[in-house]
Amino acid sequence: MDSFIIRGGSRIKGTVEISGSKNSSLPILAACLMADGKTILHRVPRLSDVNSMIDLITQLGCSVKRNDPKEKGGLQLNGSLEVEVVTEQQCWAPYEVVKTMRASICVLGPLLAKRGRARVSIPGGCAIGDRPIDLHLRGLQKLGAEFRTENGDIVGEVRGRLKGCRMYLGGAQGPTVLGTINVMCAAALAEGETVLVGAACEPEVTDCANFLNAMGAQIKGHGTPEMHIEGVDCLEACEHTVIPDRIEAGTFMIAAAITNGELELRNCELDHLVAVVDRLEEVGVHFEQQGKNTVYVTSSRRLNPVEMTTQPYPGFPTDVQAQLMALLCLADGNSVITERIFPDRFLHVGELNRMGARIRKEGATAIIQGVKDLQGARVMASDLRASAGLVLAGLVAKGVTQIDRIYHVDRGYEKLEAKLQAVGANIERVSQKAVA
Ligand code: EPU
């Protein structure tokens, strides 16, 4: 297992190219199961979660090929992915894959719609809290799928063809992102019209809807809580470019702020980050849009404390909560963060406190008392975004920070240490053996 060793204190400065979105790429790869012909996808990031999804759709009968990277304006772009279904025999997403990546559930809707059957291992516990799939199942049931549980798997079947209907898809915690995508995918091939009320509005849902529409689907209202989907008989493969990763962009914005540095972020879609920019401006971070997708980020030396509550899009994303918390540890006063999406997503609190932060948790709220500085320590990554928060804290902490279990980072950040090194951070990856 690898660790990061970070020597804090370098002010980061330079240009960072934001990768394609992980959370768009995963369901889009799953939706390729519904296409006839060869799909070509651009800007799919090289991440372990993406590799897991590629393995899964390969097991489900797809041939997947990644072309060589190419240069564009001095930047190395990932090679495009070519995906084509070659056999529809296998419909099982087994435990071995699902336990490494919960987003495996994304194959459920596409398999039921295209092949009429699916077997997916039920995702188990998760470091960021309970993550049920009841809304996915309820939505698919309303379209006519039947489910039973067998040896830890959900087994789904469709008699004839799925049928469109009007349904409410929200739950106690609000809308579900992957649940909306699963039902939207299934409805795209159902008979008649489906109306999804209470749909998730995240840009990743919109990106997936745009991808399906490019394949011939008839989806309207994506990006709003009410989607209208007129089912079609088949979907033809298309070419699609995945949207920029808004969570990676938010993480680098905070990297600039926490080191009092300056970054030019390329391939950054500010429209997807309005709530993040709003909170960061309140803290004292400055943004300047330069050209269509380029943003220049700097910050004031004095960081203001803020209050923030995570919410479904367009609210502040839960996936940037840990990173903002790392920044607020150094604010001049007390900040309050409330987690409305995953109320237990606070495993980073104890680790940040080991670095000298003063954070107290009360239920789904954390009260962060700003301190003058953080100190390096040996800490443990618990999930993807918590790890990113620890990396940010390490960049500014005095002395050396060692972050263990960084396989979590590799799930969702493409070349994180290389991108940080290129802008002056002192961060290296070492194998656990080397540091023992
Ligand atoms: N929920 C239910 N029932 C369901 C589904 C969800 O009660 O059937 C609840 C969840 O427990 C949670 C809320 O609804 O309280 C929202 O969860 P959602 O379904 O939207 O989460 P998700 O679709 O499983 C995606 C991202 C997460 C991100 C959340 C929220 C992917 C692959 N994952 O998960 O990303 O935190 O939306 O925005 O897109 C990450 O990238 O680190 C990550 C965890």
Short mmCIF file of C-alpha atoms and ligand atoms in Angstrom, two decimals:
data_model
loop_
_atom_site.label_atom_id
_atom_site.label_comp_id
_atom_site.label_asym_id
_atom_site.label_seq_id
_atom_site.Cartn_x
_atom_site.Cartn_y
_atom_site.Cartn_z
CA MET A 1 0.00 0.00 0.00
CA ASP A 2 1.29 3.46 -0.91
CA SER A 3 1.51 6.56 1.27
CA PHE A 4 2.04 10.24 0.51
CA ILE A 5 4.83 12.11 2.21
CA ILE A 6 4.15 15.83 2.15
CA ARG A 7 6.57 18.50 3.35
CA GLY A 8 4.27 21.42 4.01
CA GLY A 9 4.85 25.10 3.45
CA SER A 10 5.36 25.47 -0.31
CA ARG A 11 3.23 28.10 -1.96
CA ILE A 12 1.77 26.50 -5.04
CA LYS A 13 1.78 28.39 -8.30
CA GLY A 14 1.18 27.46 -11.92
CA THR A 15 -1.30 25.80 -14.23
CA VAL A 16 -3.37 22.67 -13.62
CA GLU A 17 -5.43 20.85 -16.25
CA ILE A 18 -8.64 19.50 -14.72
CA SER A 19 -9.46 15.96 -15.80
CA GLY A 20 -12.75 14.60 -17.08
CA SER A 21 -15.33 13.87 -14.39
CA LYS A 22 -15.10 10.53 -12.59
CA ASN A 23 -18.74 10.63 -11.57
CA SER A 24 -19.84 11.27 -15.16
CA SER A 25 -17.52 8.68 -16.67
CA LEU A 26 -18.73 5.81 -14.46
CA PRO A 27 -22.46 5.89 -15.38
CA ILE A 28 -21.65 6.81 -18.99
CA LEU A 29 -19.47 3.70 -19.28
CA ALA A 30 -22.33 1.65 -17.82
CA ALA A 31 -24.78 3.24 -20.28
CA CYS A 32 -22.56 2.01 -23.15
CA LEU A 33 -24.14 -1.39 -22.42
CA MET A 34 -27.29 -0.07 -24.14
CA ALA A 35 -25.63 1.11 -27.36
CA ASP A 36 -25.58 -0.63 -30.72
CA GLY A 37 -22.17 -0.07 -32.36
CA LYS A 38 -18.89 1.47 -31.19
CA THR A 39 -19.05 4.32 -28.65
CA ILE A 40 -16.11 6.74 -28.50
CA LEU A 41 -15.54 8.60 -25.23
CA HIS A 42 -13.10 11.45 -24.73
CA ARG A 43 -11.58 12.72 -21.47
CA VAL A 44 -12.35 9.65 -19.41
CA PRO A 45 -9.83 9.96 -16.53
CA ARG A 46 -7.36 7.19 -15.70
CA LEU A 47 -8.47 6.18 -12.22
CA SER A 48 -8.88 2.95 -10.34
CA ASP A 49 -12.69 3.40 -10.20
CA VAL A 50 -12.77 3.87 -13.97
CA ASN A 51 -10.63 0.72 -14.34
CA SER A 52 -13.09 -1.15 -12.11
CA MET A 53 -16.01 -0.02 -14.30
CA ILE A 54 -14.10 -0.98 -17.45
CA ASP A 55 -13.44 -4.44 -15.92
CA LEU A 56 -17.12 -4.76 -15.05
CA ILE A 57 -18.51 -3.85 -18.49
CA THR A 58 -15.86 -6.11 -20.03
CA GLN A 59 -17.18 -8.97 -17.89
CA LEU A 60 -20.65 -7.98 -19.12
CA GLY A 61 -19.62 -8.48 -22.74
CA CYS A 62 -18.06 -5.20 -23.90
CA SER A 63 -14.80 -4.82 -25.71
CA VAL A 64 -13.01 -1.72 -24.37
CA LYS A 65 -9.93 -0.19 -25.94
CA ARG A 66 -8.01 2.88 -24.78
CA ASN A 67 -6.17 4.73 -27.57
CA ASP A 68 -2.76 6.34 -27.09
CA PRO A 69 -2.71 9.75 -25.40
CA LYS A 70 -2.38 12.82 -27.60
CA GLU A 71 -0.95 16.31 -27.19
CA LYS A 72 -3.15 19.38 -27.39
CA GLY A 73 -1.74 22.87 -26.82
CA GLY A 74 1.18 21.45 -24.83
CA LEU A 75 -1.12 19.32 -22.67
CA GLN A 76 -1.24 15.54 -22.67
CA LEU A 77 -4.80 14.34 -23.07
CA ASN A 78 -5.88 10.84 -22.20
CA GLY A 79 -6.47 8.64 -25.19
CA SER A 80 -10.11 8.16 -26.12
CA LEU A 81 -11.95 5.02 -25.08
CA GLU A 82 -13.73 2.80 -27.57
CA VAL A 83 -16.50 0.66 -26.18
CA GLU A 84 -18.55 -1.91 -28.06
CA VAL A 85 -20.90 -4.62 -26.86
CA VAL A 86 -19.83 -7.94 -28.36
CA THR A 87 -22.03 -10.36 -26.42
CA GLU A 88 -25.10 -9.95 -24.21
CA GLN A 89 -24.85 -13.32 -22.45
CA GLN A 90 -23.43 -12.25 -19.08
CA CYS A 91 -25.67 -10.07 -16.83
CA TRP A 92 -23.98 -10.47 -13.43
CA ALA A 93 -22.05 -7.80 -11.50
CA PRO A 94 -20.47 -9.99 -8.81
CA TYR A 95 -19.49 -9.10 -5.24
CA GLU A 96 -15.75 -8.93 -6.10
CA VAL A 97 -16.38 -5.88 -8.31
CA VAL A 98 -19.22 -4.22 -6.39
CA LYS A 99 -17.33 -4.33 -3.08
CA THR A 100 -14.49 -2.30 -4.62
CA MET A 101 -16.82 0.22 -6.24
CA ARG A 102 -20.42 1.00 -5.28
CA ALA A 103 -21.00 2.78 -8.59
CA SER A 104 -21.22 -0.74 -10.10
CA ILE A 105 -24.94 -0.34 -9.35
CA CYS A 106 -25.05 1.86 -12.48
CA VAL A 107 -25.22 -1.24 -14.67
CA LEU A 108 -28.59 -2.26 -13.20
CA GLY A 109 -30.82 0.10 -15.25
CA PRO A 110 -28.96 -0.39 -18.56
CA LEU A 111 -28.94 -4.21 -18.21
CA LEU A 112 -32.65 -4.42 -17.37
CA ALA A 113 -33.59 -2.08 -20.22
CA LYS A 114 -31.41 -3.73 -22.87
CA ARG A 115 -31.19 -7.36 -21.82
CA GLY A 116 -34.29 -7.76 -19.66
CA ARG A 117 -32.35 -9.24 -16.77
CA ALA A 118 -29.62 -8.26 -14.31
CA ARG A 119 -27.94 -9.64 -11.24
CA VAL A 120 -25.97 -7.17 -9.12
CA SER A 121 -24.38 -7.83 -5.75
CA ILE A 122 -25.95 -5.57 -3.11
CA PRO A 123 -23.42 -2.91 -2.13
CA GLY A 124 -22.45 -3.32 1.54
CA GLY A 125 -21.30 -0.81 4.18
CA CYS A 126 -19.48 2.34 3.21
CA ALA A 127 -17.01 4.64 5.03
CA ILE A 128 -19.14 7.71 4.36
CA GLY A 129 -22.32 6.27 5.92
CA ASP A 130 -25.39 4.25 4.94
CA ARG A 131 -25.84 4.11 1.21
CA PRO A 132 -29.05 2.23 0.44
CA ILE A 133 -30.25 1.49 -3.11
CA ASP A 134 -33.99 1.41 -2.31
CA LEU A 135 -34.75 4.41 -4.55
CA HIS A 136 -32.99 2.79 -7.53
CA LEU A 137 -35.09 -0.35 -7.06
CA ARG A 138 -38.34 1.51 -6.46
CA GLY A 139 -37.90 3.57 -9.62
CA LEU A 140 -37.06 0.53 -11.75
CA GLN A 141 -39.98 -1.41 -10.24
CA LYS A 142 -42.33 1.39 -11.27
CA LEU A 143 -41.12 0.87 -14.83
CA GLY A 144 -42.08 -2.81 -14.50
CA ALA A 145 -38.89 -4.58 -13.33
CA GLU A 146 -39.31 -7.33 -10.74
CA PHE A 147 -36.69 -7.92 -8.07
CA ARG A 148 -35.76 -10.65 -5.63
CA THR A 149 -32.73 -11.11 -3.38
CA GLU A 150 -30.56 -14.20 -3.85
CA ASN A 151 -27.36 -14.88 -1.88
CA GLY A 152 -26.55 -11.21 -1.37
CA ASP A 153 -27.43 -10.26 -4.96
CA ILE A 154 -30.36 -8.31 -6.36
CA VAL A 155 -31.82 -10.27 -9.23
CA GLY A 156 -33.97 -8.24 -11.60
CA GLU A 157 -36.16 -9.34 -14.48
CA VAL A 158 -38.41 -7.64 -16.99
CA ARG A 159 -41.36 -9.45 -18.58
CA GLY A 160 -41.69 -8.02 -22.07
CA ARG A 161 -40.58 -4.38 -22.12
CA LEU A 162 -40.28 -1.73 -19.43
CA LYS A 163 -43.19 0.73 -19.48
CA GLY A 164 -42.89 4.46 -18.89
CA CYS A 165 -44.88 6.12 -16.10
CA ARG A 166 -44.89 9.20 -13.89
CA MET A 167 -43.01 8.76 -10.62
CA TYR A 168 -41.49 10.59 -7.67
CA LEU A 169 -37.86 9.64 -7.19
CA GLY A 170 -36.79 11.63 -4.12
CA GLY A 171 -35.99 10.15 -0.70
CA ALA A 172 -35.55 11.29 2.88
CA GLN A 173 -32.16 12.86 2.06
CA GLY A 174 -33.38 14.43 -1.18
CA PRO A 175 -32.75 13.24 -4.72
CA THR A 176 -30.39 10.43 -5.65
CA VAL A 177 -27.75 11.00 -8.33
CA LEU A 178 -27.02 7.43 -9.44
CA GLY A 179 -30.64 6.39 -8.78
CA THR A 180 -31.83 9.11 -11.18
CA ILE A 181 -29.28 7.97 -13.77
CA ASN A 182 -30.27 4.30 -13.41
CA VAL A 183 -33.98 5.04 -13.88
CA MET A 184 -33.28 7.56 -16.67
CA CYS A 185 -31.22 4.95 -18.57
CA ALA A 186 -33.94 2.33 -18.18
CA ALA A 187 -36.69 4.79 -19.19
CA ALA A 188 -34.73 5.73 -22.33
CA LEU A 189 -35.52 2.27 -23.76
CA ALA A 190 -38.96 1.82 -22.12
CA GLU A 191 -42.25 1.93 -23.96
CA GLY A 192 -43.93 5.36 -23.77
CA GLU A 193 -43.20 8.39 -21.63
CA THR A 194 -41.59 8.46 -18.20
CA VAL A 195 -41.78 11.56 -16.02
CA LEU A 196 -39.25 11.67 -13.18
CA VAL A 197 -40.29 14.10 -10.47
CA GLY A 198 -37.69 14.83 -7.80
CA ALA A 199 -34.83 13.95 -10.17
CA ALA A 200 -31.26 14.86 -9.22
CA CYS A 201 -29.99 17.95 -11.06
CA GLU A 202 -26.24 17.31 -10.77
CA PRO A 203 -24.15 18.11 -13.89
CA GLU A 204 -23.21 14.42 -14.04
CA VAL A 205 -26.89 13.54 -14.58
CA THR A 206 -27.07 16.16 -17.33
CA ASP A 207 -23.89 14.85 -18.94
CA CYS A 208 -25.25 11.31 -18.97
CA ALA A 209 -28.57 12.56 -20.40
CA ASN A 210 -26.71 14.44 -23.15
CA PHE A 211 -24.77 11.26 -23.89
CA LEU A 212 -27.99 9.22 -24.14
CA ASN A 213 -29.61 11.89 -26.35
CA ALA A 214 -26.58 11.77 -28.65
CA MET A 215 -27.34 8.03 -28.95
CA GLY A 216 -30.93 8.81 -29.98
CA ALA A 217 -32.72 8.95 -26.62
CA GLN A 218 -35.49 11.53 -26.14
CA ILE A 219 -34.77 13.10 -22.77
CA LYS A 220 -35.91 16.59 -21.80
CA GLY A 221 -35.71 18.56 -18.58
CA HIS A 222 -32.35 17.11 -17.45
CA GLY A 223 -30.66 19.49 -15.04
CA THR A 224 -34.11 20.21 -13.50
CA PRO A 225 -36.10 18.22 -10.91
CA GLU A 226 -38.65 17.11 -13.55
CA MET A 227 -37.40 15.05 -16.45
CA HIS A 228 -39.48 13.79 -19.38
CA ILE A 229 -38.20 10.73 -21.18
CA GLU A 230 -39.92 9.39 -24.29
CA GLY A 231 -38.75 5.81 -24.72
CA VAL A 232 -37.13 4.76 -28.02
CA ASP A 233 -36.61 1.29 -29.55
CA CYS A 234 -32.81 1.40 -29.74
CA LEU A 235 -29.79 3.55 -29.03
CA GLU A 236 -26.98 4.00 -31.58
CA ALA A 237 -23.39 4.42 -30.43
CA CYS A 238 -22.05 7.98 -30.51
CA GLU A 239 -18.98 10.08 -29.69
CA HIS A 240 -19.00 12.05 -26.43
CA THR A 241 -16.65 14.22 -24.36
CA VAL A 242 -17.02 13.89 -20.60
CA ILE A 243 -17.50 17.15 -18.65
CA PRO A 244 -14.68 18.52 -16.44
CA ASP A 245 -14.48 17.10 -12.92
CA ARG A 246 -16.02 19.83 -10.74
CA ILE A 247 -14.87 18.12 -7.54
CA GLU A 248 -11.25 17.97 -8.68
CA ALA A 249 -11.51 21.65 -9.69
CA GLY A 250 -12.93 22.56 -6.25
CA THR A 251 -10.08 20.65 -4.61
CA PHE A 252 -7.43 22.57 -6.56
CA MET A 253 -9.17 25.89 -5.81
CA ILE A 254 -8.75 25.07 -2.13
CA ALA A 255 -5.14 23.96 -2.71
CA ALA A 256 -4.42 27.45 -4.07
CA ALA A 257 -6.22 29.08 -1.15
CA ILE A 258 -4.70 27.00 1.63
CA THR A 259 -1.11 27.60 0.47
CA ASN A 260 -1.81 31.27 -0.29
CA GLY A 261 -0.79 30.38 -3.81
CA GLU A 262 -2.08 31.10 -7.29
CA LEU A 263 -3.37 28.63 -9.84
CA GLU A 264 -4.66 28.79 -13.36
CA LEU A 265 -7.18 25.98 -13.75
CA ARG A 266 -7.82 24.85 -17.31
CA ASN A 267 -10.81 22.77 -18.41
CA CYS A 268 -12.69 24.13 -15.39
CA GLU A 269 -16.45 24.72 -15.72
CA LEU A 270 -17.23 27.51 -13.23
CA ASP A 271 -20.98 27.21 -13.92
CA HIS A 272 -20.89 23.84 -12.13
CA LEU A 273 -19.20 25.35 -9.08
CA VAL A 274 -21.36 28.36 -8.22
CA ALA A 275 -21.98 27.27 -4.59
CA VAL A 276 -18.31 26.36 -4.06
CA VAL A 277 -17.17 29.69 -5.47
CA ASP A 278 -19.74 31.50 -3.31
CA ARG A 279 -18.41 29.96 -0.07
CA LEU A 280 -14.77 30.32 -1.07
CA GLU A 281 -15.24 34.01 -1.97
CA GLU A 282 -16.70 34.49 1.50
CA VAL A 283 -13.55 32.88 2.93
CA GLY A 284 -11.38 35.27 0.93
CA VAL A 285 -10.55 33.38 -2.26
CA HIS A 286 -10.51 35.37 -5.50
CA PHE A 287 -11.59 34.05 -8.90
CA GLU A 288 -11.01 35.49 -12.32
CA GLN A 289 -12.51 33.82 -15.36
CA GLN A 290 -9.98 33.92 -18.21
CA GLY A 291 -11.47 32.63 -21.43
CA LYS A 292 -14.17 30.00 -21.65
CA ASN A 293 -12.93 27.27 -19.34
CA THR A 294 -9.93 28.83 -17.64
CA VAL A 295 -10.07 30.24 -14.12
CA TYR A 296 -7.38 32.07 -12.20
CA VAL A 297 -7.51 31.50 -8.40
CA THR A 298 -5.73 33.49 -5.66
CA SER A 299 -6.53 34.19 -2.03
CA SER A 300 -6.14 36.72 0.74
CA ARG A 301 -3.72 35.94 3.54
CA ARG A 302 -6.46 36.22 6.13
CA LEU A 303 -9.12 33.54 5.80
CA ASN A 304 -12.64 34.34 7.05
CA PRO A 305 -14.68 31.70 8.86
CA VAL A 306 -17.94 30.66 7.13
CA GLU A 307 -21.02 28.51 7.62
CA MET A 308 -21.77 25.88 5.01
CA THR A 309 -24.36 23.14 4.59
CA THR A 310 -23.94 20.42 1.97
CA GLN A 311 -26.95 20.09 -0.30
CA PRO A 312 -27.98 18.50 -3.56
CA TYR A 313 -26.89 20.45 -6.65
CA PRO A 314 -26.83 23.42 -7.11
CA GLY A 315 -26.00 23.53 -3.37
CA PHE A 316 -22.54 22.98 -1.94
CA PRO A 317 -21.42 19.42 -2.85
CA THR A 318 -20.75 16.88 -0.11
CA ASP A 319 -17.74 15.81 -2.17
CA VAL A 320 -15.96 19.10 -1.36
CA GLN A 321 -16.93 19.16 2.33
CA ALA A 322 -13.70 17.61 3.69
CA GLN A 323 -11.52 19.88 1.55
CA LEU A 324 -13.35 23.03 2.72
CA MET A 325 -13.01 21.83 6.29
CA ALA A 326 -9.24 21.57 5.89
CA LEU A 327 -9.18 25.20 4.72
CA LEU A 328 -11.45 26.42 7.52
CA CYS A 329 -9.11 24.90 10.12
CA LEU A 330 -6.91 27.94 9.40
CA ALA A 331 -9.63 30.60 9.30
CA ASP A 332 -9.64 33.51 11.66
CA GLY A 333 -12.62 32.42 13.84
CA ASN A 334 -15.21 29.67 14.14
CA SER A 335 -16.82 27.98 11.14
CA VAL A 336 -19.78 25.61 11.01
CA ILE A 337 -20.23 22.79 8.49
CA THR A 338 -23.44 20.74 8.35
CA GLU A 339 -23.62 17.57 6.27
CA ARG A 340 -27.11 17.03 4.82
CA ILE A 341 -26.30 14.36 2.22
CA PHE A 342 -24.23 11.85 4.20
CA PRO A 343 -24.65 12.87 7.89
CA ASP A 344 -21.80 10.56 9.00
CA ARG A 345 -19.25 11.73 6.45
CA PHE A 346 -16.80 13.08 9.04
CA LEU A 347 -14.02 10.50 9.35
CA HIS A 348 -11.48 13.19 8.44
CA VAL A 349 -12.32 15.18 11.61
CA GLY A 350 -10.24 12.96 13.92
CA GLU A 351 -7.31 12.95 11.48
CA LEU A 352 -7.36 16.76 11.06
CA ASN A 353 -7.42 17.10 14.85
CA ARG A 354 -4.27 14.94 14.99
CA MET A 355 -2.67 17.65 12.83
CA GLY A 356 -3.54 20.33 15.38
CA ALA A 357 -6.99 21.34 14.12
CA ARG A 358 -9.75 22.12 16.63
CA ILE A 359 -12.92 20.53 15.32
CA ARG A 360 -15.86 19.38 17.38
CA LYS A 361 -18.60 17.26 15.93
CA GLU A 362 -22.21 17.49 17.06
CA GLY A 363 -24.42 15.12 15.11
CA ALA A 364 -24.23 16.04 11.46
CA THR A 365 -22.51 19.35 12.24
CA ALA A 366 -18.85 20.16 12.76
CA ILE A 367 -17.70 23.30 14.53
CA ILE A 368 -14.26 24.33 13.39
CA GLN A 369 -12.30 26.68 15.59
CA GLY A 370 -9.62 28.28 13.46
CA VAL A 371 -6.00 27.74 14.56
CA LYS A 372 -2.80 29.59 13.57
CA ASP A 373 -1.16 26.57 11.98
CA LEU A 374 -1.37 22.82 11.46
CA GLN A 375 1.44 20.39 12.17
CA GLY A 376 2.54 17.44 10.11
CA ALA A 377 1.52 14.02 11.47
CA ARG A 378 0.97 10.47 10.31
CA VAL A 379 -2.68 10.22 9.31
CA MET A 380 -4.92 7.75 7.58
CA ALA A 381 -7.09 8.23 4.50
CA SER A 382 -10.60 6.84 5.09
CA ASP A 383 -12.38 7.67 1.84
CA LEU A 384 -11.67 9.52 -1.36
CA ARG A 385 -12.66 13.07 -0.42
CA ALA A 386 -11.47 12.78 3.20
CA SER A 387 -8.07 11.87 1.75
CA ALA A 388 -8.13 14.96 -0.42
CA GLY A 389 -8.83 17.05 2.68
CA LEU A 390 -5.80 15.53 4.41
CA VAL A 391 -3.58 16.20 1.39
CA LEU A 392 -4.64 19.86 1.46
CA ALA A 393 -3.93 20.08 5.19
CA GLY A 394 -0.53 18.45 4.59
CA LEU A 395 0.36 21.08 1.97
CA VAL A 396 0.24 23.82 4.60
CA ALA A 397 1.16 21.92 7.79
CA LYS A 398 4.50 22.54 9.48
CA GLY A 399 6.86 19.61 8.99
CA VAL A 400 6.13 16.26 7.44
CA THR A 401 2.70 14.68 6.93
CA GLN A 402 2.43 11.02 6.04
CA ILE A 403 -0.93 9.94 4.63
CA ASP A 404 -1.47 6.18 4.60
CA ARG A 405 -3.94 4.18 2.48
CA ILE A 406 -3.87 6.58 -0.44
CA TYR A 407 -5.45 3.99 -2.70
CA HIS A 408 -8.57 5.98 -1.82
CA VAL A 409 -7.08 9.01 -3.61
CA ASP A 410 -6.26 6.90 -6.67
CA ARG A 411 -9.92 5.98 -6.99
CA GLY A 412 -10.88 9.51 -7.91
CA TYR A 413 -7.98 11.90 -8.54
CA GLU A 414 -5.99 11.50 -11.72
CA LYS A 415 -2.23 11.96 -11.12
CA LEU A 416 -2.87 14.06 -8.00
CA GLU A 417 0.72 14.13 -6.79
CA ALA A 418 2.13 14.80 -10.28
CA LYS A 419 -0.28 17.72 -10.75
CA LEU A 420 0.64 19.13 -7.32
CA GLN A 421 4.39 18.62 -7.86
CA ALA A 422 4.14 20.50 -11.17
CA VAL A 423 2.89 23.59 -9.32
CA GLY A 424 5.54 23.44 -6.60
CA ALA A 425 4.13 21.20 -3.85
CA ASN A 426 6.55 18.96 -2.02
CA ILE A 427 4.67 15.67 -2.18
CA GLU A 428 5.89 12.19 -3.01
CA ARG A 429 4.40 8.74 -3.18
CA VAL A 430 6.24 6.01 -1.31
CA SER A 431 5.40 2.38 -0.89
CA GLN A 432 4.48 1.41 2.68
CA LYS A 433 7.57 -0.82 2.90
CA ALA A 434 9.87 2.12 2.19
CA VAL A 435 8.52 4.17 5.08
CA ALA A 436 8.19 1.34 7.64
N1 EPU B 1 -30.15 7.42 -0.90
C1 EPU B 1 -31.19 6.66 -0.43
N2 EPU B 1 -31.65 5.62 -1.20
C2 EPU B 1 -31.10 5.34 -2.42
C3 EPU B 1 -30.05 6.13 -2.90
C4 EPU B 1 -29.59 7.18 -2.12
O1 EPU B 1 -31.70 6.89 0.66
O2 EPU B 1 -31.57 4.40 -3.08
C5 EPU B 1 -29.65 8.55 -0.08
C6 EPU B 1 -28.18 8.38 0.28
O3 EPU B 1 -28.00 7.60 1.42
C7 EPU B 1 -27.75 9.82 0.48
C8 EPU B 1 -28.60 10.58 -0.54
O4 EPU B 1 -29.68 9.71 -0.87
O5 EPU B 1 -28.10 10.26 1.76
C9 EPU B 1 -27.88 10.96 -1.80
O6 EPU B 1 -27.15 9.85 -2.32
P1 EPU B 1 -26.96 9.63 -3.87
O7 EPU B 1 -27.75 8.45 -4.31
O8 EPU B 1 -27.20 10.91 -4.58
O9 EPU B 1 -25.42 9.23 -3.95
P2 EPU B 1 -24.79 8.31 -5.08
O10 EPU B 1 -25.51 8.56 -6.35
O11 EPU B 1 -24.65 6.94 -4.59
C10 EPU B 1 -23.07 10.05 -6.01
C11 EPU B 1 -21.59 10.17 -6.12
C12 EPU B 1 -20.98 10.44 -4.74
C13 EPU B 1 -21.61 11.72 -4.19
C14 EPU B 1 -23.13 11.57 -4.14
C15 EPU B 1 -23.85 12.83 -3.69
C16 EPU B 1 -20.94 8.75 -7.96
C17 EPU B 1 -20.24 7.56 -8.44
N3 EPU B 1 -21.00 8.94 -6.66
O12 EPU B 1 -23.32 8.92 -5.18
O13 EPU B 1 -19.60 10.66 -4.96
O14 EPU B 1 -21.11 11.98 -2.91
O15 EPU B 1 -23.62 11.24 -5.46
O16 EPU B 1 -23.56 13.88 -4.53
O17 EPU B 1 -21.42 9.54 -8.75
C18 EPU B 1 -17.31 10.58 -4.49
O18 EPU B 1 -17.09 10.87 -5.68
O19 EPU B 1 -16.40 10.59 -3.61
C19 EPU B 1 -18.66 10.22 -4.07
C20 EPU B 1 -18.91 9.58 -2.95
#
